[in-house]
Coordinates of C-alpha atoms in Angstrom, one line a residue:
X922 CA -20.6 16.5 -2.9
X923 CA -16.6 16.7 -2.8
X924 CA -14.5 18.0 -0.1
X925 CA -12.7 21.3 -0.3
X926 CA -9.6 20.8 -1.7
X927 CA -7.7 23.4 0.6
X928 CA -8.2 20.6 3.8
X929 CA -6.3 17.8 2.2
X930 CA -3.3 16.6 4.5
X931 CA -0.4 14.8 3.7
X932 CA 1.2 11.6 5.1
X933 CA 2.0 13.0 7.9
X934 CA -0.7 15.6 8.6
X935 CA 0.7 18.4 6.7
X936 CA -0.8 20.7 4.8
X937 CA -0.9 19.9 1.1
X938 CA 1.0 22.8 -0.9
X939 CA 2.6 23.1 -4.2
X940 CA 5.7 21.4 -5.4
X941 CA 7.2 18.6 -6.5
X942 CA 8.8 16.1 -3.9
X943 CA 12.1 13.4 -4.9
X944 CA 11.1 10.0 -4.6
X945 CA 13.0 6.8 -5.5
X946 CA 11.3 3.6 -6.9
X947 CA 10.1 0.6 -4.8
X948 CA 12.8 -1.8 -5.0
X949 CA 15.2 0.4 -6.5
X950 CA 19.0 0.2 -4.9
X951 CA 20.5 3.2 -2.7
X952 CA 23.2 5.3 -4.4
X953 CA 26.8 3.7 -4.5
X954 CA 29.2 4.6 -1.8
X955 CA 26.1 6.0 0.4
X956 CA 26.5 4.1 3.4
X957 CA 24.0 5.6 5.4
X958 CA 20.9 4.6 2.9
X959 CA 18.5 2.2 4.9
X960 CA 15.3 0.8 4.3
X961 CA 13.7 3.6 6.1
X962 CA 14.4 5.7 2.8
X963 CA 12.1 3.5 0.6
X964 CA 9.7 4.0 3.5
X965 CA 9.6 7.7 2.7
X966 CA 9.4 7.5 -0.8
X967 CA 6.1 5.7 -0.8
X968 CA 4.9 8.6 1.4
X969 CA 6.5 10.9 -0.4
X970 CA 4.6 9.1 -3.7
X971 CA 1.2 9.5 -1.7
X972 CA 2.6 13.0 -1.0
X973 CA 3.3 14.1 -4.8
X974 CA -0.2 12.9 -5.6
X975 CA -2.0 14.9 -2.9
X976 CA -0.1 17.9 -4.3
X977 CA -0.2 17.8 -8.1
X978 CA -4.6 17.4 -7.9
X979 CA -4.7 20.3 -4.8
X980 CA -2.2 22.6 -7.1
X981 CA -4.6 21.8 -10.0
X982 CA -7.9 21.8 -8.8
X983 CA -7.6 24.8 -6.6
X984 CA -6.7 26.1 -10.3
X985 CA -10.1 25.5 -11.7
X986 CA -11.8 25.6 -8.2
X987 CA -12.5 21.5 -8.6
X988 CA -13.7 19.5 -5.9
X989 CA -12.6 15.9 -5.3
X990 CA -15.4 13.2 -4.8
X991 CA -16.3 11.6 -1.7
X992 CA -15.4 8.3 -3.4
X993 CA -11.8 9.3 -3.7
X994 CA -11.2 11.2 -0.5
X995 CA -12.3 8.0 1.4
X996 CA -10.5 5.9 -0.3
X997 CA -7.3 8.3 0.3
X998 CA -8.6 8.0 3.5
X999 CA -8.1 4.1 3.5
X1000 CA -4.5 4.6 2.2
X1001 CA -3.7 6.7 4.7
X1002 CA -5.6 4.7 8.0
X1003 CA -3.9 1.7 6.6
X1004 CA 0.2 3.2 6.5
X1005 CA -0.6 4.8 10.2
X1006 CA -2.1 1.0 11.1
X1007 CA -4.9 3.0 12.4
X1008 CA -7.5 -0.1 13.3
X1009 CA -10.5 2.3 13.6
X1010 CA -10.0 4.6 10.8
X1011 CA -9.6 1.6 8.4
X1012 CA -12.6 0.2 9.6
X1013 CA -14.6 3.2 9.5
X1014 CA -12.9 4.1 6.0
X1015 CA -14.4 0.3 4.8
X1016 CA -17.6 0.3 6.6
X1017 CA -18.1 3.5 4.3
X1018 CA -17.8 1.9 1.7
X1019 CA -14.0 2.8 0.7
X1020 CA -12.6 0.1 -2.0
X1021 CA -9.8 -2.7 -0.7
X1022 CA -7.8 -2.6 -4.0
X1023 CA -7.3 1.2 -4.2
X1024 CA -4.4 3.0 -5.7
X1025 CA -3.0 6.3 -5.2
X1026 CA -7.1 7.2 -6.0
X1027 CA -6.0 11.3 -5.9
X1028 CA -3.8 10.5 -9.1
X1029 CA -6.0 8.0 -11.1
X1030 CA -9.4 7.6 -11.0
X1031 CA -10.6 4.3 -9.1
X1032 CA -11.6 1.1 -11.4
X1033 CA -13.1 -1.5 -10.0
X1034 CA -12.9 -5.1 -11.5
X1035 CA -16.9 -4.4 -12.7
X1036 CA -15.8 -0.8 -14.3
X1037 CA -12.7 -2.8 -15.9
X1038 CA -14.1 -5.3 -17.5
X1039 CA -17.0 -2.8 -18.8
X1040 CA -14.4 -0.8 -20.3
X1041 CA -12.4 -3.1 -22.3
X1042 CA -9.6 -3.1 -19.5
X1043 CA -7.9 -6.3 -18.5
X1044 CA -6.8 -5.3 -15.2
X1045 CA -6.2 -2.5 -12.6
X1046 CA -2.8 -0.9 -13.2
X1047 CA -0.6 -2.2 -10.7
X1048 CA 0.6 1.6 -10.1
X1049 CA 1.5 1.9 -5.9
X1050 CA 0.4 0.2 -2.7
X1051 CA -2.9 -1.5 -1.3
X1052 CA -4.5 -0.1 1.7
X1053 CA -3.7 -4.0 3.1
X1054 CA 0.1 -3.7 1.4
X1055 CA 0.6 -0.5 3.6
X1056 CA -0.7 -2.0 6.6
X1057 CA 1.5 -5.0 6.3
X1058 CA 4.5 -3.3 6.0
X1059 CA 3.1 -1.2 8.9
X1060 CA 3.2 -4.2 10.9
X1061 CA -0.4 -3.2 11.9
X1062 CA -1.9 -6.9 13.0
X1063 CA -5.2 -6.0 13.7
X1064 CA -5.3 -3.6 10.5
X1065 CA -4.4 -6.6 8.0
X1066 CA -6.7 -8.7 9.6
X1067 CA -9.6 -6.3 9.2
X1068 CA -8.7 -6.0 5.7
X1069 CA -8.5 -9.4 5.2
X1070 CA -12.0 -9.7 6.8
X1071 CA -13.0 -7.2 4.0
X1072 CA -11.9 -9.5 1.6
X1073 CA -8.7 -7.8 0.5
X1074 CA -6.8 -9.2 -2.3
X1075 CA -3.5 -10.6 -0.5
X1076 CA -1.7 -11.6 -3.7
X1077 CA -2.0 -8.2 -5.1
X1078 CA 1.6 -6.6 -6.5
X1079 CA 2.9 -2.9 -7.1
X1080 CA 4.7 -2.1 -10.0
X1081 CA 8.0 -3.9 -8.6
X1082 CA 5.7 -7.0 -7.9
X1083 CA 6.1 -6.7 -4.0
X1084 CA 3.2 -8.0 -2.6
X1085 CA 2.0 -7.8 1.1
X1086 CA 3.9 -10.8 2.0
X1087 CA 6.9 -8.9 0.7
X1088 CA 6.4 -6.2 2.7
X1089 CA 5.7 -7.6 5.8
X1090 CA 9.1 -10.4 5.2
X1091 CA 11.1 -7.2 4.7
X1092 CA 10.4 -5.5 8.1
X1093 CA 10.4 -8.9 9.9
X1094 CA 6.6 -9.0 10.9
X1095 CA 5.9 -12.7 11.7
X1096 CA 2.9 -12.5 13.0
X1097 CA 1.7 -10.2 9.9
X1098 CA 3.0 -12.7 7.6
X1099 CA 1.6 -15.9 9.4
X1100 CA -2.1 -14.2 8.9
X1101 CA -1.2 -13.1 5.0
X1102 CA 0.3 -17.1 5.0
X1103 CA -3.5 -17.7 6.5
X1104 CA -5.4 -16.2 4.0
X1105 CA -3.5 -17.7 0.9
X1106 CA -0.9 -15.2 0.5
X1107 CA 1.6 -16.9 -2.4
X1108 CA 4.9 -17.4 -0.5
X1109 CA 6.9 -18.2 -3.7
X1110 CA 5.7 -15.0 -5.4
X1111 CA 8.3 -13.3 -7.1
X1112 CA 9.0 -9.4 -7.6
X1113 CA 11.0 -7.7 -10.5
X1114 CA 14.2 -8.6 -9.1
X1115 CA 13.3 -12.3 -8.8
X1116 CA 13.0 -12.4 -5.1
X1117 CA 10.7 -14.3 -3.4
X1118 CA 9.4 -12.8 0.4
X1119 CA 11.3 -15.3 2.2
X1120 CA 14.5 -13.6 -0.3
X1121 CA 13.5 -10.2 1.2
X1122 CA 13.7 -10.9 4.7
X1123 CA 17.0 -9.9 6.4
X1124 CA 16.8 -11.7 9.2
X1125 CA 17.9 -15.7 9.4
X1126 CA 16.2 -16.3 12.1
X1127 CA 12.9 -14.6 10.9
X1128 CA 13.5 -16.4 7.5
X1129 CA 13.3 -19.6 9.3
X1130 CA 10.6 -19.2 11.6
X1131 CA 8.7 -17.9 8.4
X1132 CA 9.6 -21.2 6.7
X1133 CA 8.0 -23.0 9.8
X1134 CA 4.6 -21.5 9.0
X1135 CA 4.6 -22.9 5.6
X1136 CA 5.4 -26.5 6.9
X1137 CA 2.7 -26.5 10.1

């Protein structure tokens, strides 16, 4: 049996309502001359994605009084445990059964590598984050790891073809990126602009002492 839709919450515990929200592709550059654009802003635009999604299947359901299955609200739940690093909810979420690999599940309907390949698909769209993608940018430690433990695929990509090790390179998260480095996270993995993680990382320093974990 689904949940009410009317209980939904947003990124950050709002209230679903109706409305579009502005967001700006992963990757994509900051407008010219605006000085004050930062990293933080892509930051809000993958909430605002999870945001938009929450929105359009509340405004449509509550339209023909749907209900949202248990399968998708936990794995919402995942998404969401994962961006707050929230250690307990993510493991609750995955002792529950909620799926590693899911995407945005309130837009699209989960498929599974089993469902896929039943289908005729060749693969899961590569439309927004992983739970463990979220949780590396995070910089949640103990969140990655648990995903990891759940056998989370580490090499997984978005549609700009960052991966968690590009996240967690861009926000400088050494430790995050030694366990990724652990669990066979590709280090010369590129995204749509050609960049590696060690070409995303802003820091020097970091870049180095992420180059070190390669070569111990």
């Amino acid at each position: 049996m689904g949940q009410s839709l009317d209980v939904l919450s947003t990124c950050d515990g709002a209230a679903a309502t109706e409305g579009p929200k502005a967001t700006r592709p992963r990757g994509a550059n900051p407008p010219a001359g605006n000085a004050s654009a930062t990293w933080d802003e892509d930051v809000v635009a993958v909430c605002s994605a999870l945001e938009e999604g929450v929105t359009t299947v509340v405004a449509s359901a509550n339209r023909g009084g749907a209900r949202i299955s248990d399968e998708v609200l936990l794995n919402h739940e995942l998404l969401q445990y994962a961006r707050q690093g929230n250690l307990r909810g993510v493991s609750e979420a995955l002792d529950k059964g909620a799926w590693t690999e899911t995407r945005r599940p309130l837009v699209m309907k989960p498929q599974k590598p089993e469902n896929a390949r039943k289908s005729g698909l060749d693969d899961t769209v590569n439309l927004g984050m992983t739970p463990i993608m979220f949780a590396s940018q995070k910089g949640s430690l103990d969140c990655v790891k648990r995903l990891i433990q759940a056998r989370a695929e580490v090499n997984a990509v978005e549609e700009d073809g960052w991966s968690a090790l590009h996240f967690a390179s861009k926000e400088g998260q050494l430790q995050v990126c030694k366990s990724l480095l652990n669990a066979r996270a590709d280090a010369e993995l590129k995204n749509i602009d050609d960049h590696t993680p060690f070409d995303v990382a802003e820091d020097a320093h970091f870049n180095l002492s992420l180059r070190s974990l390669l070569q111990a």
